[in-house]
Short mmCIF file of C-alpha atoms in Angstrom, two decimals:
data_model
loop_
_atom_site.label_atom_id
_atom_site.label_comp_id
_atom_site.label_asym_id
_atom_site.label_seq_id
_atom_site.Cartn_x
_atom_site.Cartn_y
_atom_site.Cartn_z
CA ARG A 5 0.22 -0.21 0.03
CA GLN A 6 2.74 1.64 1.19
CA ARG A 7 4.25 2.01 -2.50
CA LEU A 8 1.77 4.17 -4.15
CA LEU A 9 2.94 7.30 -2.35
CA TYR A 10 5.68 7.35 -4.36
CA PRO A 11 5.30 9.10 -7.12
CA CYS A 12 8.18 7.81 -9.00
CA ASN A 13 5.85 4.24 -9.91
CA TRP A 14 3.25 6.06 -11.20
CA PRO A 15 4.63 7.36 -14.49
CA GLY A 16 4.32 3.35 -15.80
CA VAL A 17 1.34 2.93 -14.55
CA PHE A 18 0.05 5.06 -17.55
CA MET A 19 1.87 3.68 -19.95
CA SER A 20 2.75 0.75 -22.41
CA ASP A 21 5.09 0.06 -24.79
CA GLY A 22 6.01 4.04 -23.83
CA SER A 23 3.27 6.11 -24.97
CA PRO A 24 -0.09 7.25 -23.00
CA THR A 25 -2.97 5.01 -22.49
CA PRO A 26 -6.12 6.77 -21.94
CA LEU A 27 -6.20 6.85 -17.93
CA LEU A 28 -9.70 5.28 -17.30
CA ALA A 29 -9.25 2.05 -19.20
CA ASN A 30 -9.16 -0.48 -17.25
CA TRP A 31 -7.85 1.62 -15.11
CA PRO A 32 -7.83 -0.92 -11.60
CA ARG A 33 -5.39 -3.57 -13.31
CA ARG A 34 -3.16 -0.78 -14.89
CA VAL A 35 -2.54 0.27 -10.97
CA GLN A 36 -1.90 -3.08 -10.20
CA GLY A 37 0.16 -4.25 -13.06
CA GLY A 38 2.32 -0.49 -13.19
CA LEU A 39 3.30 -1.35 -9.12
CA THR A 40 3.89 -5.23 -10.01
CA THR A 41 5.88 -4.44 -12.84
CA ARG A 42 7.24 -1.90 -10.91
CA THR A 43 8.02 -3.41 -7.46
CA VAL A 44 9.55 -7.23 -9.66
CA ALA A 45 11.99 -4.91 -11.81
CA ARG A 46 13.55 -3.44 -8.75
CA TRP A 47 14.19 -6.54 -7.35
CA ALA A 48 15.07 -8.76 -9.99
CA ARG A 49 18.04 -5.39 -10.63
CA GLN A 50 18.65 -6.14 -7.01
CA HIS A 51 18.51 -9.85 -6.75
CA PHE A 52 20.65 -10.87 -9.86
CA SER A 53 22.84 -8.42 -9.88
CA GLU A 54 24.80 -10.40 -7.57
CA ARG A 55 24.76 -13.82 -9.36
CA GLN A 56 26.89 -14.88 -12.41
CA GLY A 57 26.24 -17.06 -14.96
CA PRO A 58 23.77 -17.24 -17.93
CA MET A 59 20.84 -18.39 -16.71
CA LEU A 60 17.00 -18.56 -18.15
CA LEU A 61 14.06 -17.38 -15.97
CA TYR A 62 10.50 -19.12 -16.86
CA THR A 63 7.13 -17.51 -16.07
CA CYS A 64 3.89 -19.05 -16.21
CA SER A 65 1.91 -16.32 -17.85
CA LEU A 66 2.82 -13.47 -19.47
CA SER A 67 1.96 -11.10 -17.23
CA PRO A 68 3.40 -7.76 -15.09
CA VAL A 69 5.32 -10.03 -13.33
CA THR A 70 7.12 -10.75 -16.31
CA LEU A 71 7.32 -7.26 -17.75
CA GLY A 72 8.67 -6.86 -14.66
CA LEU A 73 11.59 -9.20 -14.83
CA CYS A 74 12.04 -8.11 -18.73
CA GLN A 75 12.95 -4.92 -17.44
CA GLY A 76 14.85 -5.63 -14.40
CA LEU A 77 16.98 -7.07 -16.31
CA LYS A 78 17.16 -5.19 -19.60
CA GLU A 79 21.20 -4.56 -18.70
CA ARG A 80 22.38 -8.14 -18.62
CA ASP A 81 23.22 -10.16 -21.65
CA ASP A 82 23.24 -13.30 -20.44
CA LEU A 83 19.92 -14.02 -19.20
CA ARG A 84 16.80 -14.78 -20.26
CA VAL A 85 13.01 -14.43 -19.84
CA VAL A 86 10.34 -16.70 -21.52
CA SER A 87 7.10 -17.40 -20.95
CA ARG A 88 3.77 -19.46 -21.43
CA CYS A 89 0.80 -17.67 -22.64
CA VAL A 90 -2.90 -18.79 -22.66
CA GLY A 91 -5.88 -17.10 -23.56
CA GLY A 92 -6.26 -14.98 -20.98
CA ASP A 93 -3.26 -13.00 -21.14
CA VAL A 94 -3.59 -11.97 -24.80
CA ARG A 95 -7.34 -12.26 -25.50
CA GLU A 96 -8.62 -8.87 -25.58
CA ASP A 97 -12.03 -10.70 -26.47
CA GLN A 98 -11.77 -12.10 -23.06
CA HIS A 99 -11.38 -9.00 -21.18
CA PRO A 100 -14.50 -7.00 -20.52
CA SER A 101 -12.81 -3.73 -20.60
CA GLY A 102 -11.37 -5.12 -24.23
CA THR A 103 -8.58 -4.11 -23.32
CA ILE A 104 -4.73 -5.51 -21.90
CA PRO A 105 -2.90 -3.46 -19.96
CA PHE A 106 0.42 -3.58 -21.05
CA LYS A 107 0.37 -5.86 -23.53
CA LYS A 108 2.95 -4.40 -26.28
CA ALA A 109 4.90 -4.15 -23.73
CA MET A 110 5.22 -8.09 -22.85
CA LEU A 111 5.29 -9.02 -26.10
CA ARG A 112 7.97 -6.97 -26.95
CA GLU A 113 10.17 -7.51 -23.57
CA VAL A 114 9.91 -11.26 -23.20
CA ASP A 115 12.30 -13.07 -25.03
CA TRP A 116 10.75 -16.23 -26.49
CA LEU A 117 7.06 -16.97 -25.66
CA TYR A 118 4.93 -20.59 -25.38
CA PRO A 119 1.31 -19.91 -27.22
CA VAL A 120 -0.33 -23.19 -25.53
CA SER A 121 -2.14 -23.70 -28.92
CA GLU A 122 -1.78 -22.90 -32.48
CA HIS A 123 -5.06 -21.03 -32.57
CA LEU A 124 -3.57 -18.71 -30.06
CA CYS A 125 -0.03 -18.41 -32.09
CA SER A 126 -1.91 -17.82 -35.46
CA PHE A 127 -3.68 -15.20 -33.23
CA LEU A 128 -0.98 -13.10 -31.75
CA VAL A 129 1.47 -12.99 -35.19
CA LYS A 130 -1.71 -12.14 -36.96
CA GLN A 131 -2.11 -8.90 -34.63
CA ASN A 132 1.15 -8.74 -34.05
CA PRO A 133 3.63 -9.92 -36.85
CA GLU A 134 6.81 -8.34 -35.28
CA VAL A 135 6.21 -11.91 -32.46
CA SER A 136 6.65 -14.92 -34.60
CA THR A 137 10.37 -14.73 -34.59
CA LYS A 138 10.15 -15.40 -31.13
CA ILE A 139 6.76 -17.60 -30.78
CA THR A 140 6.84 -21.77 -30.42
CA VAL A 141 3.24 -23.92 -29.70
CA SER A 142 3.73 -25.39 -26.93
CA ARG A 143 0.62 -27.88 -25.54
CA ASN A 144 -0.81 -28.48 -22.67
CA GLY A 145 -1.30 -32.03 -21.24
CA ILE A 146 -2.80 -34.84 -20.17
CA SER A 147 -1.22 -38.54 -18.78
CA GLU A 148 -2.21 -41.45 -20.13
CA THR A 149 -5.15 -42.93 -18.48
CA GLY A 150 -5.00 -46.78 -19.74
CA PHE A 151 -9.04 -47.82 -19.51
CA GLN A 152 -12.14 -46.10 -22.38
CA ILE A 153 -15.68 -45.11 -20.96
CA THR A 154 -17.69 -47.43 -22.08
CA ALA A 155 -20.78 -45.87 -23.77
CA SER A 156 -24.49 -46.83 -22.33
CA VAL A 157 -26.09 -50.04 -22.99
CA ASP A 158 -29.77 -49.12 -21.37
CA GLY A 159 -30.59 -46.97 -23.47
CA VAL A 160 -30.72 -43.34 -22.34
CA TRP A 161 -28.09 -40.59 -23.27
CA ARG A 162 -25.88 -40.43 -20.92
CA ILE A 163 -23.85 -36.80 -21.92
CA LEU A 164 -20.60 -35.67 -19.85
CA SER A 165 -18.84 -32.03 -19.22
CA CYS A 166 -16.38 -30.87 -16.59
CA GLY A 167 -15.57 -27.83 -15.40
CA MET A 168 -16.16 -24.31 -13.60
CA MET A 169 -19.74 -22.51 -14.23
CA VAL A 170 -18.76 -18.77 -15.04
CA PRO A 171 -20.00 -17.12 -17.78
CA VAL A 172 -17.98 -17.87 -21.16
CA LYS A 173 -18.13 -21.34 -20.73
CA ARG A 174 -22.02 -21.10 -21.10
CA TYR A 175 -23.54 -24.12 -19.38
CA ASP A 176 -27.01 -22.36 -19.57
CA LEU A 177 -26.34 -22.69 -22.78
CA LEU A 178 -25.91 -26.52 -23.14
CA ALA A 179 -28.86 -26.45 -20.33
CA LYS A 180 -31.03 -24.65 -22.76
CA GLY A 181 -30.01 -27.38 -25.60
CA LEU A 182 -30.53 -30.36 -23.64
CA SER A 183 -33.86 -29.33 -22.89
CA ILE A 184 -34.96 -28.99 -25.53
CA LEU A 185 -33.71 -31.70 -26.68
CA ALA A 186 -35.35 -33.61 -23.97
CA ARG A 187 -39.06 -31.97 -25.16
CA ARG A 188 -38.70 -32.89 -28.48
CA LEU A 189 -38.05 -36.55 -27.49
CA PRO A 190 -40.39 -36.90 -24.38
CA ALA A 191 -39.60 -40.72 -24.30
CA GLN A 192 -36.54 -40.36 -24.77
CA ARG A 193 -34.53 -40.41 -21.04
CA ILE A 194 -31.39 -38.16 -20.87
CA GLU A 195 -28.68 -38.11 -18.11
CA TRP A 196 -26.31 -34.57 -18.06
CA ARG A 197 -23.17 -35.35 -15.35
CA HIS A 198 -21.52 -32.42 -14.49
CA MET A 199 -18.23 -31.87 -12.81
CA LEU A 200 -18.60 -29.18 -10.82
CA MET A 201 -15.20 -26.80 -9.91
CA GLY A 202 -16.35 -24.07 -8.07
CA ALA A 203 -19.50 -22.56 -7.53
CA MET A 204 -23.01 -23.60 -9.39
CA ASP A 205 -25.01 -21.38 -12.00
CA SER A 206 -28.37 -20.32 -10.49
CA ALA A 207 -28.42 -19.86 -14.48
CA VAL A 208 -28.32 -23.56 -15.05
CA GLU A 209 -30.42 -23.91 -12.01
CA ALA A 210 -33.01 -21.84 -13.53
CA VAL A 211 -33.38 -24.09 -16.64
CA MET A 212 -32.96 -27.33 -15.20
CA ALA A 213 -35.44 -26.78 -12.87
CA ASP A 214 -38.30 -26.03 -15.22
CA ALA A 215 -36.53 -29.17 -17.59
CA PRO A 216 -38.91 -31.72 -17.67
CA ALA A 217 -39.04 -35.07 -16.33
CA ASN A 218 -37.18 -37.21 -19.04
CA LEU A 219 -33.86 -35.16 -18.36
CA THR A 220 -31.72 -35.46 -15.44
CA GLY A 221 -28.73 -33.43 -13.85
CA HIS A 222 -26.07 -34.79 -11.68
CA PHE A 223 -24.27 -31.80 -10.63
CA ILE A 224 -20.59 -33.54 -8.49
CA THR A 225 -18.35 -31.35 -7.28
CA GLY A 226 -15.38 -32.26 -4.22
CA ILE A 227 -13.69 -35.03 -6.59
CA ARG A 228 -10.18 -33.81 -7.56
CA ASP A 229 -9.54 -36.90 -9.92
CA VAL A 230 -12.59 -36.73 -12.42
CA ARG A 231 -10.95 -38.85 -14.59
CA ALA A 232 -11.18 -41.83 -11.50
CA ASP A 233 -14.88 -40.89 -10.88
CA TYR A 234 -15.73 -41.31 -14.75
CA ARG A 235 -13.67 -45.10 -14.59
CA ASN A 236 -16.59 -47.41 -14.16
CA ARG A 237 -18.86 -45.13 -15.48
CA HIS A 238 -21.48 -45.61 -18.83
CA PHE A 239 -20.96 -41.65 -21.42
CA ASP A 240 -22.20 -41.49 -24.95
CA LEU A 241 -20.70 -37.85 -25.69
CA PHE A 242 -18.52 -35.43 -23.55
CA VAL A 243 -20.14 -31.74 -24.27
CA HIS A 244 -18.31 -27.88 -24.08
CA VAL A 245 -19.84 -24.74 -24.66
CA SER A 246 -17.10 -22.68 -24.59
CA HIS A 247 -17.62 -19.16 -25.69
CA SER A 248 -13.60 -18.94 -25.39
CA GLU A 249 -10.86 -21.01 -24.30
CA GLY A 250 -7.03 -21.64 -24.34
CA PHE A 251 -6.91 -25.12 -24.39
CA SER A 252 -9.24 -26.69 -23.03
CA LEU A 253 -7.52 -29.70 -20.64
CA ALA A 254 -11.25 -31.35 -19.90
CA VAL A 255 -11.46 -31.15 -23.08
CA ALA A 256 -7.71 -32.86 -23.39
CA GLU A 257 -9.50 -35.57 -20.69
CA ALA A 258 -12.56 -36.67 -22.00
CA LEU A 259 -10.38 -37.96 -25.38
CA SER A 260 -7.72 -39.86 -23.13
CA CYS A 261 -10.95 -41.60 -22.02
CA GLY A 262 -12.02 -42.37 -25.48
CA ILE A 263 -15.42 -40.09 -25.25
CA PRO A 264 -16.03 -38.55 -28.44
CA VAL A 265 -16.28 -34.50 -28.14
CA LEU A 266 -18.89 -32.07 -29.38
CA ALA A 267 -17.40 -28.10 -28.72
CA THR A 268 -17.34 -24.89 -30.18
CA ASP A 269 -14.81 -23.56 -31.86
CA SER A 270 -13.57 -21.96 -29.05
CA GLY A 271 -9.43 -21.11 -28.99
CA GLY A 272 -7.24 -24.40 -29.02
CA VAL A 273 -9.87 -26.75 -28.55
CA SER A 274 -10.01 -26.94 -32.37
CA ASP A 275 -6.91 -28.45 -32.23
CA MET A 276 -8.46 -30.99 -30.57
CA VAL A 277 -11.87 -31.81 -32.64
CA ASP A 278 -12.98 -31.94 -35.71
CA GLY A 279 -14.86 -34.75 -37.25
CA THR A 280 -13.01 -37.48 -36.66
CA VAL A 281 -13.56 -37.60 -33.26
CA GLY A 282 -16.61 -35.57 -32.60
CA ARG A 283 -17.57 -32.64 -33.82
CA LEU A 284 -16.60 -28.99 -33.40
CA ILE A 285 -19.68 -26.57 -34.24
CA SER A 286 -19.88 -22.61 -34.85
CA ASN A 287 -19.14 -20.26 -31.36
CA ASP A 288 -22.40 -18.44 -32.61
CA ILE A 289 -24.09 -22.05 -31.97
CA ASP A 290 -27.72 -21.26 -30.03
CA PRO A 291 -30.28 -23.59 -27.58
CA PRO A 292 -31.61 -24.28 -30.95
CA GLN A 293 -29.21 -25.55 -32.96
CA LEU A 294 -27.36 -27.35 -30.18
CA ALA A 295 -29.69 -29.13 -29.40
CA ASP A 296 -30.37 -30.15 -33.24
CA ILE A 297 -26.95 -31.24 -33.37
CA LEU A 298 -27.09 -33.44 -29.89
CA GLY A 299 -30.00 -34.98 -31.24
CA LYS A 300 -28.71 -36.16 -34.30
CA MET A 301 -25.35 -37.28 -32.89
CA LEU A 302 -26.67 -39.45 -29.61
CA SER A 303 -28.82 -41.08 -31.94
CA SER A 304 -26.07 -42.51 -33.92
CA PRO A 305 -24.15 -45.08 -31.73
CA ARG A 306 -22.41 -46.73 -34.62
CA ASP A 307 -21.26 -43.15 -35.17
CA LEU A 308 -20.40 -42.15 -32.27
CA ALA A 309 -18.29 -45.88 -31.03
CA SER A 310 -16.25 -45.39 -34.10
CA LYS A 311 -15.09 -42.23 -33.16
CA LYS A 312 -14.23 -43.25 -29.24
CA GLU A 313 -10.74 -44.98 -30.58
CA PRO A 314 -9.35 -41.77 -32.44
CA ALA A 315 -10.01 -39.86 -30.13
CA VAL A 316 -7.72 -41.95 -27.92
CA VAL A 317 -5.11 -41.54 -30.99
CA ARG A 318 -6.04 -37.71 -30.97
CA TRP A 319 -5.12 -37.31 -27.52
CA GLN A 320 -2.10 -38.87 -27.73
CA GLU A 321 -0.42 -36.56 -30.74
CA VAL A 322 -1.39 -33.33 -29.61
CA ALA A 323 -2.17 -33.84 -25.55
CA ASP A 324 -0.09 -36.29 -24.35
CA ALA A 325 1.36 -35.04 -21.85
CA ASP A 326 4.80 -36.60 -21.28
CA LEU A 327 5.13 -35.40 -25.16
CA ASN A 328 4.37 -32.29 -24.73
CA TYR A 329 5.59 -31.45 -21.73
CA ALA A 330 9.97 -33.35 -22.78
CA MET A 331 9.12 -31.58 -25.80
CA PHE A 332 8.78 -27.91 -24.01
CA ALA A 333 12.01 -28.93 -21.82
CA GLN A 334 13.34 -29.68 -24.72
CA SER A 335 12.60 -26.14 -25.80
CA LEU A 336 13.85 -24.75 -23.10
CA ALA A 337 17.43 -26.89 -22.78
CA GLY A 338 18.43 -25.28 -26.65
CA ILE A 339 17.57 -21.91 -25.59
CA ALA A 340 19.89 -22.04 -22.50
CA GLU A 341 22.33 -23.85 -24.10
CA THR A 342 22.56 -21.02 -26.68
CA LEU A 343 22.66 -18.89 -23.93
CA ALA A 344 25.50 -20.39 -22.76
CA GLN A 345 27.88 -20.36 -25.68
#
């Protein structure tokens, strides 16, 4: 709190890339980010001035902390700062204000950047061509499961989803789509099981409270290992309707268990989902359209069954944690080796 009293801190608070930005544009994050950048820069100068030899510094998110390290170490030619990057770090459309303070400065100053998906990499290069020489995709991943989920055998359509019920995930859209489908097919029993991280969404509760009797919802909390819960259950389709995504570990988990996936074309999801393993649908889909697609997929069990093995193969290709993190470590080692020369 005392740092607010130092006038020397304020020039950096409302500046980005060396040019003034509107003082009221996202000002709480701008104040916090400016103070964080200056504090970390000061600490980096003090801490690393006593350390000799080349070093590679890594941050797990492109943030004012990363910027502070870069600015604090400008005088050291034998230090490099690399950072991983998710959608929320650089996509303005994921923020209510439509702005990301210090984004240009962070992209300019960081020595190497690792976005978590091909989609995010393409977005960054298109928006900021100058980063193309220092950017490499490095996806997250999920470890091997060793089992495959089996489909329902009793005629019930079983839907699975997993995640926090925040607005961007749009679980109210899924609830509405399932409710419409259930009303269209009153003789068809439908079960929706959602692995809930965090609090329940009141909008989802309202939709489910008015849902027809042939649709039931089970919202499960407190399970740390969701795949252990999946092991002894039957599921026909994993559904993910997020409006924006970095690289969805929930989708990767489903694929690793051999569950076909229906997902909106949002962010890094397109790295994993297509017609081979499920279906990728428009991000602008509405509840009746979602009900149409759900009904078509769930009424074709043979087609869904044909996607189970390809789902596991897709996980191995793009979301295997052992492979992805080994490649990431190898890339970091390559940068460190160059730095040491």
